[in-house]
Structures are given as C-alpha cells and as structure tokens.
Amino acid sequence: MSDSNLTFRRYEDGDHEHVSWDEDVVSSGESYICPTYIQRTPPCQNACPSGHDIRGWLSIVRGLDKPQGDKPWEEYAFERMTMSNPFPAIMGRVCPAPCQDACNRGDVDEYVGINSIEQYVGDWAQKNDVAFTKPESESGKKIAIIGGGPSGLSAALFLRRMGHQSTIFESYSDLGGQMRFGIPGYRIPRDVLDKEIKRILDVGGIEVKLNTRVGSDVSVEDLEKDYDAIFWGVGTVFGKPLRVDGGEAPNCVDGMTFLKAFNGGNLKYLSGRILVVGGGDTAMDVAAVAKRIGDVADINASERPEAVMGDSGSQGDDQAAKRTNADCWLVYRRPIDKAPCTKHELEACIAEGVEIHDSLAPLEVMLDDDGRARALKVQPVDWSTGKMVDNGEPFEIECTMIVAATGQTGDFDGIDGIGNDWNQIDAEKNMQVKGKPGHFVGGDAVNPHLLTTAIGHASIAVEGIDQYLRGEEVADRPKVDAHHFELLKELDLKGLSPEEYTQGETWGSDSSNFAVHNFDDRASAEVVKSSELFKGHFEYEPINNRAEVEINSETVLANMKERFTGLEEELAIKEAGRCMSCGMCFECDNCVIYCPQDAVIRVKKDKKAMGRYVETDYALCVGCHICKEVCPTGYIEMGLGFA
Ligand SMILES: Cc1cc2nc3c(=O)[nH]c(=O)nc-3n(C[C@H](O)[C@H](O)[C@H](O)COP(=O)(O)OP(=O)(O)OC[C@H]3O[C@@H](n4cnc5c(N)ncnc54)[C@H](O)[C@@H]3O)c2cc1C
Ligand code: SF4
Ligand code: SF4
C-alpha cells in the first residue's frame, strides 16, 4: 500500500484568486459570516443498505461517546448498531461491506475496517448474553410476517420496539432463510445464527409458526382477516434452472437446491467432475462447498448427489469417509473479472482449487443413454466490443453433475395478486406493496441483494406499517435514508435537554436555553464528501485487518473452519480510531487552537455532549473562516450572521 493519497494541502495549484475580505467577510469591523456546526451523513452510512449509524458506533468504540453509568462500551455500541440491524455478528462475518467501499478514509490510506469492528461488538454481545429491551407499552396490533429470513426477523423486532406483536409464518422447518439454508455454516456458524435469532424472539410478542407455508397451509385472505397488516419477507427461494436443451436432466440441479441439501446435512460428497455455471455469490458458495465435501469415486445410483436433493434421502457417513479432492470447474459467460460475486469469495475459491473457465456461453447439456448429463456444450465468446460475439468453435466439457447458479426466483404458488411477472413483488419507495394498502414488503422478494439490504427494507417497511396502523398516510422517505445520530436524544441521555419553549415570539436567542445554538442537522439531506474534509490532519495509518485462516487446495477437503478470526478489543479500538468522523465533531481542538480571535471555545464540561463540544463567541468572531479550513471532519460551515 502506498501513502500517495495523503494530502496536507487544502487548496490545489492555481487556487490563488484574491478574496476581498473587506467586502466578503468583514464589514465595518463586524463579521457577517460566522461558523455554524453542520451535521451531515458520512458516505459509509449512506452506502450501508441498513443505514447503520456507523460513525456513531465507531465514536463509541474509540471512547469519544461514553456510556452512562457502568455500562460497558461494547454494550453501548451494540445498542447503537442494533437500532438499524439486529445481526451484528453475522454482518461482521459475511456482509461484503459496501460501507467500506464508500469510506472517505480510502482517500487518505485505506478504508476503515467497519465490518471487523461490527463482528467484534456482535461477538462480545453474544459472549455476554446482551438482550434486547422489551417494549414499554403494547399497541394491541398484530402483524402477519410471511417468511422467517433476515427481513422477516428484523421486521418482527422493529415492530416490537413500537409495541406491535407479530406472527412469523415460515414454510421451512427453521428460521433464518438464506442465512441457514443458503449460506454455508463455515461462513455463518450456526451457533452464532441461533443466538442472534433467539435474542430477537426473547423480546416476546413474536409467535412463530414453522412448516407453515402461506398460500397452501394458510391463505392470504385469512391473514388479511386476522391481522392488522402483512409484511412479505418471502425472498426468492427457488434457483433458476439452466435454460438450454437438456437442462432438465436429473443431475443438472440449481444452486439453491444444492446448498439446501448441503446445509440440511443430506449432501455429503460428490462424484466425478462438477460444473458450476454462474458468477455470483451463490456460484462461489456452491463451488467452495464442492471443494469441501470432496469426491467419492464408486457410488451406486441411490448415493448420487442428485438423489439426496429436494429433502429426500441422505448420503452415508461411511462413504463420506472415503472422499478425496473434488474436481470442480466454474463456467462463466463473461470474463471472470466482470463477475458480480464478492471478489474475496472468488479469490478464496481460486486458492482452494476451483478451476475458472470464463467467456464460455452454455449451449446444450449433452445427455447419455440414461438421460443424464454427461457434458456441457459451450460456445467460447468474446466481450471486447461490449457485446457477446462467438469466438471459436463450440466444444464439450465432460462432467457428472451441473449446478446452475444463474439467479433466483420467488415462490407464489397459490398466492394471487402479489407477485409480478418475474415472481418478485413491486414495492413503492416506502416498501408498501404497489396498489395494496396494508401490505408491506422487504428483502430479496423486491430485489435479490444482500442481508443488510433485506434488513434495511424491513426497517423502512415497519415505519410504514406503524404509520398505516395509526391511520396516517405512509410518508415519503428522506433523500438520505439512514439512521442518524440525534443530538437532542444524546442531550436527553446526558440530562442536558434544552428547556421547553414557552417564550412566544423571540428575537436573538443566543443566550437562551430553549435552543441548541449554531447547530444544524442536515443528515437527512446531505452526504459529506471527502473533498469537504481537511484530510491533511490525518496521518498515514495502516488498517488493522482481521487474521484470515489460509485455506488452499491441499487443506480445503472437509475443512469447515471459519476463514476470519475476529479482532481483539485493543485492535478494534485502534481501528475505530482511524475513522475521520466525517460530518461530525470529533473533538480534535483544531478550531479552538487556530482561531486568531479566541472566538471558538470549548463547551463547559457539565454542558458538553457528543456533537456539542465547541461554540463560538459571535462578539469576537471576525468571520475569517480559519476554523472551517482546519476542521478535519467538514463539520464547520460559514454562515449565520448579518448580511
Ligand atoms: C447462496 C447465497 C449466498 C449468499 N451470500 C451472501 C453473503 O455472503 N452476504 C450477504 O449479505 N448476502 C448474501 N446472500 C443474500 C442474502 O442471503 C439474501 O439477500 C437475504 O437472505 C434475503 O433475505 P429475505 O428475508 O428477503 O429472504 P430469505 O432469506 O430468502 O428468507 C425468506 C424466507 O421466507 C420463507 N418463505 C418463502 N415463501 C413463503 C411462504 N409462502 N410462506 C411462508 N414462508 C415462506 C422462506 O422459506 C425463507 O425462509 C446470499 C444468498 C444466497 C442464496
Ligand atoms: S451491514 Fe454491511 S454495509 Fe452496513 S455497516 Fe455492516 S458491513 Fe457495512
Ligand atoms: S472515515 Fe469514518 S465516518 Fe468517514 S466514511 Fe469512513 S467510517 Fe465513515
């Protein structure tokens, strides 16, 4: 890593136009622009689909925002995290962290390791049995939640916080959705998953009906009669089959079926060469599982992998004991560097011995005399013009099994008027089902994406459900739709709430106690860009990465170990200290030190709270804007005053 991004300069070459301070800044010895303290949303938060208050919990981890009483900082950070997402130990492990890609620190050295800190806090909360608080009052309303995946479970918790009860209807035998039936256990350990689900159910007021499929065991009409609103968290549970001739062969299965058989404990080994078709995260999981469960050479028909898919039968442990390294090829239509999968997962697959064969378009599944797939016929293609064009002669790749991981679709059998032509659900911006008042939706059912997206949808939908239950119009969403630090809440927590406003019309409120002076919360409208920060304040400091267990083609067989080892406390704190606190004061004192007028003063200790650390004496301020220039976080804007 280089430190070439480091800049200690605020201005670019050529930025030397004379500014007339007389006219623009100081007029007759009076300033007409003075500093205002502006809270904006940092890009990490804007990029997190569940809208985590990342800067807020990082400031807790680094010790800036301290808990009240003897509450451990980890618990305080956990509370802040789980306002937006109740699965920190899972997110910390498998979220591909779009927040990190957006982090402004990347313009100094490298992004903040948000994900690993989330895992640290999530794991701490599990070890210390931290529970969610129960609602203070009951609304008397009950909501039907269809689907017990991350969106449904999060909706249940968020509804509880508003005093609403719910029933989760789940067609499978357990809760968790893709966290249990799709993503393998070496990426989400099942004890971690079970604890994060149990913590939600322990809040009470959440009834669970497993093995109950809406559309066959229960009708939507009955739910409409018995419940006050409905949340659809049904995901996209079916994998799409390979749509070429021969794709219906018995040993040609889809990725969802393959992973469900593995995660359910039925699929224990493969036999012969397996071809995985696709380039997304499901394809990577199938290929990585294939390398782990390995190959058994001589098996009979009832032990074949396809014979144990679809909840029927199970392979024996005695055969599994004989397995050797699997021969697994990934076949992808485009160049592999254009694959939509998480890059880290692709690199891991390659290290584990998965052979990558890209720019090959499947043409036909070649069948043997028994109607089983014996090869995949592919067309080499070229994408250099941006379009797919044939590039050579088609050829056959021999195999004993093909797994199509080319997309998913929803299951709307017996459910009328909800699914669209693509077996998904159309949603308004506020996650109300289009044209269906009282029905809300979230997660993959709207748009297959990430766990954090499904959880973010649930949070928005629950706000809509609450408004709907109150008979209010379901409101439009703000431009920057994330969970934000709220200064008034922080002041309340610290016993520093402003006094009630009883004065009637008032002019000149600078010495009154009913207002928070020169603070403006623009978090719902503005994201603070890297260019608005004084990055020169920050020294080059390498990221504190989690240790990763190296798994290669020699060690992958039967290896179900987690790849990441979580951070220790000391490193988690150190890493949080790399956050530049974009858009919020982090108490560096630059403005206090550099103000030539001594007009910037620290708020007295007994009045101080996170976000209210400095104030300006406007009688002294001459509007020179030095404080704005030296503020590393982009928290100060020149405004306010007489024009
Ligand atoms: C193989 C794979 C790997 C992935 N890896 C990652 C990853 O590493 N990181 C990441 O962030 N995301 C990952 N994802 C995406 C993530 O899992 C999904 O975005 C997320 O699970 C969607 O949550 P959901 O609640 O909308 O749906 P789901 O998790 O699919 O849950 C839907 C639930 O609804 C139930 N259901 C459906 N229909 C009915 C009905 N009619 N009646 C009752 N119950 C019903 C289903 O049984 C299921 O339990 C992966 C997905 C897959 C498939
Ligand atoms: S859920 Fe994902 S995107 Fe959001 S803060 Fe965690 S790692 Fe970042
Ligand atoms: S430096 Fe901190 S506040 Fe800024 S984008 Fe990165 S994690 Fe977010």
PDB file of C-alpha atoms in Angstrom, residues 441-554:
ATOM      1  CA  VAL A 441     -42.586  -5.993   1.658  1.00  0.00           C
ATOM      2  CA  GLY A 442     -38.819  -6.196   2.008  1.00  0.00           C
ATOM      3  CA  GLY A 443     -35.736  -8.166   1.072  1.00  0.00           C
ATOM      4  CA  ASP A 444     -34.987 -10.384  -1.892  1.00  0.00           C
ATOM      5  CA  ALA A 445     -38.675 -10.518  -2.804  1.00  0.00           C
ATOM      6  CA  VAL A 446     -38.247  -6.941  -4.046  1.00  0.00           C
ATOM      7  CA  ASN A 447     -34.733  -7.213  -5.378  1.00  0.00           C
ATOM      8  CA  PRO A 448     -32.315 -10.065  -4.590  1.00  0.00           C
ATOM      9  CA  HIS A 449     -29.286  -8.399  -2.999  1.00  0.00           C
ATOM     10  CA  LEU A 450     -27.698  -8.642   0.458  1.00  0.00           C
ATOM     11  CA  LEU A 451     -28.662  -9.474   4.018  1.00  0.00           C
ATOM     12  CA  THR A 452     -28.155  -5.862   5.048  1.00  0.00           C
ATOM     13  CA  THR A 453     -30.470  -4.732   2.222  1.00  0.00           C
ATOM     14  CA  ALA A 454     -33.228  -7.063   3.373  1.00  0.00           C
ATOM     15  CA  ILE A 455     -32.860  -5.691   6.916  1.00  0.00           C
ATOM     16  CA  GLY A 456     -32.868  -2.068   5.710  1.00  0.00           C
ATOM     17  CA  HIS A 457     -36.072  -2.723   3.771  1.00  0.00           C
ATOM     18  CA  ALA A 458     -37.653  -4.194   6.902  1.00  0.00           C
ATOM     19  CA  SER A 459     -36.805  -1.074   8.884  1.00  0.00           C
ATOM     20  CA  ILE A 460     -38.435   1.191   6.278  1.00  0.00           C
ATOM     21  CA  ALA A 461     -41.448  -1.099   5.904  1.00  0.00           C
ATOM     22  CA  VAL A 462     -42.006  -1.170   9.674  1.00  0.00           C
ATOM     23  CA  GLU A 463     -42.094   2.625   9.839  1.00  0.00           C
ATOM     24  CA  GLY A 464     -44.695   2.468   7.065  1.00  0.00           C
ATOM     25  CA  ILE A 465     -46.692  -0.211   8.903  1.00  0.00           C
ATOM     26  CA  ASP A 466     -46.683   1.915  12.046  1.00  0.00           C
ATOM     27  CA  GLN A 467     -47.957   4.947  10.113  1.00  0.00           C
ATOM     28  CA  TYR A 468     -50.586   2.777   8.408  1.00  0.00           C
ATOM     29  CA  LEU A 469     -51.777   1.379  11.764  1.00  0.00           C
ATOM     30  CA  ARG A 470     -52.127   4.907  13.112  1.00  0.00           C
ATOM     31  CA  GLY A 471     -54.264   5.826  10.133  1.00  0.00           C
ATOM     32  CA  GLU A 472     -51.630   8.231   8.856  1.00  0.00           C
ATOM     33  CA  GLU A 473     -50.533   8.490   5.254  1.00  0.00           C
ATOM     34  CA  VAL A 474     -47.442   6.336   4.667  1.00  0.00           C
ATOM     35  CA  ALA A 475     -44.778   9.022   4.362  1.00  0.00           C
ATOM     36  CA  ASP A 476     -42.206   9.562   1.625  1.00  0.00           C
ATOM     37  CA  ARG A 477     -38.640   8.686   2.579  1.00  0.00           C
ATOM     38  CA  PRO A 478     -35.904  11.291   3.107  1.00  0.00           C
ATOM     39  CA  LYS A 479     -33.241  11.856   0.466  1.00  0.00           C
ATOM     40  CA  VAL A 480     -30.505  10.356   2.654  1.00  0.00           C
ATOM     41  CA  ASP A 481     -32.348   7.408   4.178  1.00  0.00           C
ATOM     42  CA  ALA A 482     -30.211   6.187   7.070  1.00  0.00           C
ATOM     43  CA  HIS A 483     -30.276   6.026  10.852  1.00  0.00           C
ATOM     44  CA  HIS A 484     -28.695   9.226  12.141  1.00  0.00           C
ATOM     45  CA  PHE A 485     -27.144  10.493  15.318  1.00  0.00           C
ATOM     46  CA  GLU A 486     -29.713  12.705  17.047  1.00  0.00           C
ATOM     47  CA  LEU A 487     -28.206  15.459  19.149  1.00  0.00           C
ATOM     48  CA  LEU A 488     -31.433  16.030  21.080  1.00  0.00           C
ATOM     49  CA  LYS A 489     -31.555  12.342  22.073  1.00  0.00           C
ATOM     50  CA  GLU A 490     -27.887  12.475  23.093  1.00  0.00           C
ATOM     51  CA  LEU A 491     -28.556  15.569  25.235  1.00  0.00           C
ATOM     52  CA  ASP A 492     -31.580  13.873  26.749  1.00  0.00           C
ATOM     53  CA  LEU A 493     -29.494  10.797  27.605  1.00  0.00           C
ATOM     54  CA  LYS A 494     -26.958  13.016  29.359  1.00  0.00           C
ATOM     55  CA  GLY A 495     -29.649  15.035  31.198  1.00  0.00           C
ATOM     56  CA  LEU A 496     -28.879  18.139  29.114  1.00  0.00           C
ATOM     57  CA  SER A 497     -32.115  18.584  27.165  1.00  0.00           C
ATOM     58  CA  PRO A 498     -32.923  22.192  26.210  1.00  0.00           C
ATOM     59  CA  GLU A 499     -35.681  23.862  28.198  1.00  0.00           C
ATOM     60  CA  GLU A 500     -39.226  23.878  26.895  1.00  0.00           C
ATOM     61  CA  TYR A 501     -40.016  26.799  24.584  1.00  0.00           C
ATOM     62  CA  THR A 502     -42.640  28.977  26.211  1.00  0.00           C
ATOM     63  CA  GLN A 503     -41.491  32.456  25.245  1.00  0.00           C
ATOM     64  CA  GLY A 504     -43.707  33.256  22.249  1.00  0.00           C
ATOM     65  CA  GLU A 505     -42.045  35.349  19.532  1.00  0.00           C
ATOM     66  CA  THR A 506     -38.360  35.752  20.290  1.00  0.00           C
ATOM     67  CA  TRP A 507     -35.542  37.688  18.696  1.00  0.00           C
ATOM     68  CA  GLY A 508     -31.918  36.922  19.444  1.00  0.00           C
ATOM     69  CA  SER A 509     -31.832  33.570  21.137  1.00  0.00           C
ATOM     70  CA  ASP A 510     -28.074  33.230  21.608  1.00  0.00           C
ATOM     71  CA  SER A 511     -28.181  33.255  25.386  1.00  0.00           C
ATOM     72  CA  SER A 512     -31.428  31.353  25.860  1.00  0.00           C
ATOM     73  CA  ASN A 513     -31.608  27.715  26.947  1.00  0.00           C
ATOM     74  CA  PHE A 514     -34.501  26.565  24.783  1.00  0.00           C
ATOM     75  CA  ALA A 515     -32.399  26.060  21.667  1.00  0.00           C
ATOM     76  CA  VAL A 516     -29.198  24.310  20.622  1.00  0.00           C
ATOM     77  CA  HIS A 517     -27.285  27.223  19.142  1.00  0.00           C
ATOM     78  CA  ASN A 518     -25.482  27.263  15.812  1.00  0.00           C
ATOM     79  CA  PHE A 519     -26.123  23.557  15.181  1.00  0.00           C
ATOM     80  CA  ASP A 520     -27.894  22.383  12.057  1.00  0.00           C
ATOM     81  CA  ASP A 521     -28.815  18.765  11.373  1.00  0.00           C
ATOM     82  CA  ARG A 522     -28.724  18.216   7.611  1.00  0.00           C
ATOM     83  CA  ALA A 523     -28.112  14.474   7.875  1.00  0.00           C
ATOM     84  CA  SER A 524     -31.337  13.562   6.060  1.00  0.00           C
ATOM     85  CA  ALA A 525     -30.397  15.669   3.052  1.00  0.00           C
ATOM     86  CA  GLU A 526     -26.612  15.845   2.666  1.00  0.00           C
ATOM     87  CA  VAL A 527     -23.680  13.428   2.493  1.00  0.00           C
ATOM     88  CA  VAL A 528     -20.259  14.848   3.370  1.00  0.00           C
ATOM     89  CA  LYS A 529     -17.757  14.278   0.568  1.00  0.00           C
ATOM     90  CA  SER A 530     -14.077  13.561   1.003  1.00  0.00           C
ATOM     91  CA  SER A 531     -13.283  16.899  -0.695  1.00  0.00           C
ATOM     92  CA  GLU A 532     -15.044  18.732   2.159  1.00  0.00           C
ATOM     93  CA  LEU A 533     -12.645  17.279   4.735  1.00  0.00           C
ATOM     94  CA  PHE A 534      -9.246  18.621   5.764  1.00  0.00           C
ATOM     95  CA  LYS A 535      -7.564  15.262   5.133  1.00  0.00           C
ATOM     96  CA  GLY A 536      -4.105  16.658   5.858  1.00  0.00           C
ATOM     97  CA  HIS A 537      -4.984  16.351   9.544  1.00  0.00           C
ATOM     98  CA  PHE A 538      -4.803  12.563   9.312  1.00  0.00           C
ATOM     99  CA  GLU A 539      -1.557  10.687   9.347  1.00  0.00           C
ATOM    100  CA  TYR A 540      -0.949   7.567   7.316  1.00  0.00           C
ATOM    101  CA  GLU A 541      -2.050   4.642   9.454  1.00  0.00           C
ATOM    102  CA  PRO A 542      -2.489   1.157   8.007  1.00  0.00           C
ATOM    103  CA  ILE A 543      -5.740  -0.724   8.518  1.00  0.00           C
ATOM    104  CA  ASN A 544      -5.847  -3.285  11.354  1.00  0.00           C
ATOM    105  CA  ASN A 545      -7.071  -6.337   9.484  1.00  0.00           C
ATOM    106  CA  ARG A 546      -8.573  -9.485  10.959  1.00  0.00           C
ATOM    107  CA  ALA A 547      -6.379 -12.553  10.689  1.00  0.00           C
ATOM    108  CA  GLU A 548      -7.526 -14.907   7.977  1.00  0.00           C
ATOM    109  CA  VAL A 549      -7.071 -18.673   8.014  1.00  0.00           C
ATOM    110  CA  GLU A 550      -5.386 -19.567   4.758  1.00  0.00           C
ATOM    111  CA  ILE A 551      -7.171 -22.442   3.051  1.00  0.00           C
ATOM    112  CA  ASN A 552      -5.692 -23.877  -0.143  1.00  0.00           C
ATOM    113  CA  SER A 553      -6.316 -26.815  -2.462  1.00  0.00           C
ATOM    114  CA  GLU A 554      -4.349 -29.102  -0.113  1.00  0.00           C
TER     115      GLU A 554
END
